[in-house]
Amino acid sequence: MEKIEEEAVDQLLGKTVENKQIIFKGYIEGIPKESDMELKIGKKLNLEKVPKGSNGLLVKNLYLSCDPFMRGRMRNFTGSYLPPFVPGEVIEGFGVSKVLDSDNPDFKPGDIVSGFTGWEEYSLIYNTEQLRKTQADDMPLSYHVGLLGMPGFTAYAGFYKVCTPKRGDYVFVSAASGAVGQLVGQLAKLHGCYVVGCAGTKQKVDILKSKLGFDGAFNYKEEVDLDKALKRHFPEGIDIYFDNVGGSILDAALLNMRIHGRIAICGMVSQQSLSNPQGIHNLFQLITKRVKMQGFLQSDYLHLFPRFLEDVTSLYKQGNITYLEDMNEGLESGPSAFVGLFSGRNMGKQVIRVAHH
């Protein structure tokens, strides 16, 4: 385990501190820009005891997660599974935090927790039901917003429960070097599948093959015809497509599915920033090939989370999987890191280190 500094919590309590925050400026159309967010010094925060009877926590944020789903919360749209951000308020996302004070019997000062928190240095969290205490092990704390957090669990639940893999299946993964895709590919290899991924740079393609163990990989930006690219890598067709991008890559994959193939619709990062998303042309393939295409959320499978933690931690410690992180330093780097997701600038899971612990 990364050694958690025995920072004396009582040295912080009683102090009044400036609290840097990333503020959401207003609803957007199109691709997020750094100017859609603003670094501000929030009102001075008195690090006194959490109000009695609030059941809340005062936390110091250590790591924050950049995730594509946050783009959806930048729209003035209430029909999704999470409400939109509030203009003028602090952006919210997954994070790893250290408890400074607690009015909740389930948490004590010094505990490390993961879950939704503010993009700020210190947060008061009252919705404590969604928090998890991290276990004392030798895994990097930042992995609790990546490999051992929402992205890792999305890969695990989506691959095993939605894709229902069989040994020998031909598996295609888009955005394969990202937070979710890199683990899907490695789990598929461990399951005895043939795995090909696509990514947007030569460096990412090389890493898929050299570090992550994919059987093949290609740069979709260099392919004039995605259908031909998939036929080159899957001459016998695709059994499982784990889709993180939607758009033209999904359309090409539909043309290459085998009979009774499975498509897990995990994300549509190519469409999330478009006011008028492009349609899919090849859905008739679902009928002729009897393909199952299913969207899902990791929260549908939370009963599996303890088993996921045990399985993936064990695989990592045994050296059977690896995980790529792209770590940015400082809360002020948050807007740039988040915006970079939508141009593919990140290499692996994008994380912001707010504080050393």
mmCIF file of N, CA, C and O in Angstrom, residues 51 65 105 124 141 178 194 199 201 217 253 279 300 339:
data_model
loop_
_atom_site.group_PDB
_atom_site.id
_atom_site.type_symbol
_atom_site.label_atom_id
_atom_site.label_comp_id
_atom_site.label_asym_id
_atom_site.label_seq_id
_atom_site.Cartn_x
_atom_site.Cartn_y
_atom_site.Cartn_z
ATOM 1 N N PRO A 51 -21.154 19.662 11.203
ATOM 2 C CA PRO A 51 -22.356 19.930 12.013
ATOM 3 C C PRO A 51 -22.976 18.658 12.599
ATOM 4 O O PRO A 51 -23.148 17.666 11.887
ATOM 5 N N SER A 65 -11.153 12.197 -10.641
ATOM 6 C CA SER A 65 -11.246 11.422 -11.870
ATOM 7 C C SER A 65 -11.839 12.257 -12.991
ATOM 8 O O SER A 65 -12.844 12.945 -12.794
ATOM 9 N N PRO A 105 -21.189 7.495 11.962
ATOM 10 C CA PRO A 105 -20.537 6.418 12.708
ATOM 11 C C PRO A 105 -19.770 5.425 11.845
ATOM 12 O O PRO A 105 -18.925 4.677 12.353
ATOM 13 N N LEU A 124 -17.361 19.204 1.941
ATOM 14 C CA LEU A 124 -18.304 18.670 2.914
ATOM 15 C C LEU A 124 -19.242 17.732 2.151
ATOM 16 O O LEU A 124 -19.880 18.142 1.176
ATOM 17 N N LEU A 141 -3.501 4.430 -4.290
ATOM 18 C CA LEU A 141 -4.790 5.024 -3.942
ATOM 19 C C LEU A 141 -5.543 5.539 -5.171
ATOM 20 O O LEU A 141 -6.773 5.463 -5.236
ATOM 21 N N GLY A 178 -8.047 3.381 -23.258
ATOM 22 C CA GLY A 178 -8.666 4.250 -22.274
ATOM 23 C C GLY A 178 -8.909 3.566 -20.947
ATOM 24 O O GLY A 178 -8.527 2.407 -20.722
ATOM 25 N N TYR A 194 -9.460 -13.989 -28.596
ATOM 26 C CA TYR A 194 -8.598 -13.255 -29.525
ATOM 27 C C TYR A 194 -9.056 -11.804 -29.485
ATOM 28 O O TYR A 194 -10.241 -11.519 -29.673
ATOM 29 N N ALA A 199 -7.344 2.568 -31.444
ATOM 30 C CA ALA A 199 -7.020 3.786 -30.700
ATOM 31 C C ALA A 199 -6.658 4.864 -31.712
ATOM 32 O O ALA A 199 -6.659 4.605 -32.919
ATOM 33 N N THR A 201 -3.746 7.016 -31.850
ATOM 34 C CA THR A 201 -2.357 7.397 -32.151
ATOM 35 C C THR A 201 -1.508 6.141 -32.297
ATOM 36 O O THR A 201 -1.852 5.074 -31.776
ATOM 37 N N ALA A 217 -3.937 -4.413 -33.134
ATOM 38 C CA ALA A 217 -4.449 -3.068 -32.861
ATOM 39 C C ALA A 217 -4.248 -2.220 -34.103
ATOM 40 O O ALA A 217 -3.355 -2.488 -34.922
ATOM 41 N N ALA A 253 -18.449 -2.063 -37.208
ATOM 42 C CA ALA A 253 -18.481 -3.305 -36.431
ATOM 43 C C ALA A 253 -19.743 -4.104 -36.730
ATOM 44 O O ALA A 253 -19.707 -5.335 -36.833
ATOM 45 N N GLY A 279 -26.593 9.220 -37.098
ATOM 46 C CA GLY A 279 -27.337 7.969 -36.981
ATOM 47 C C GLY A 279 -26.490 6.759 -37.343
ATOM 48 O O GLY A 279 -25.388 6.879 -37.887
ATOM 49 N N ASP A 300 -25.904 -1.012 -12.497
ATOM 50 C CA ASP A 300 -26.854 -2.124 -12.586
ATOM 51 C C ASP A 300 -26.327 -3.383 -11.899
ATOM 52 O O ASP A 300 -27.094 -4.312 -11.640
ATOM 53 N N VAL A 339 -10.835 18.322 -20.679
ATOM 54 C CA VAL A 339 -11.048 18.645 -22.088
ATOM 55 C C VAL A 339 -10.234 17.711 -22.986
ATOM 56 O O VAL A 339 -10.681 17.312 -24.068
#
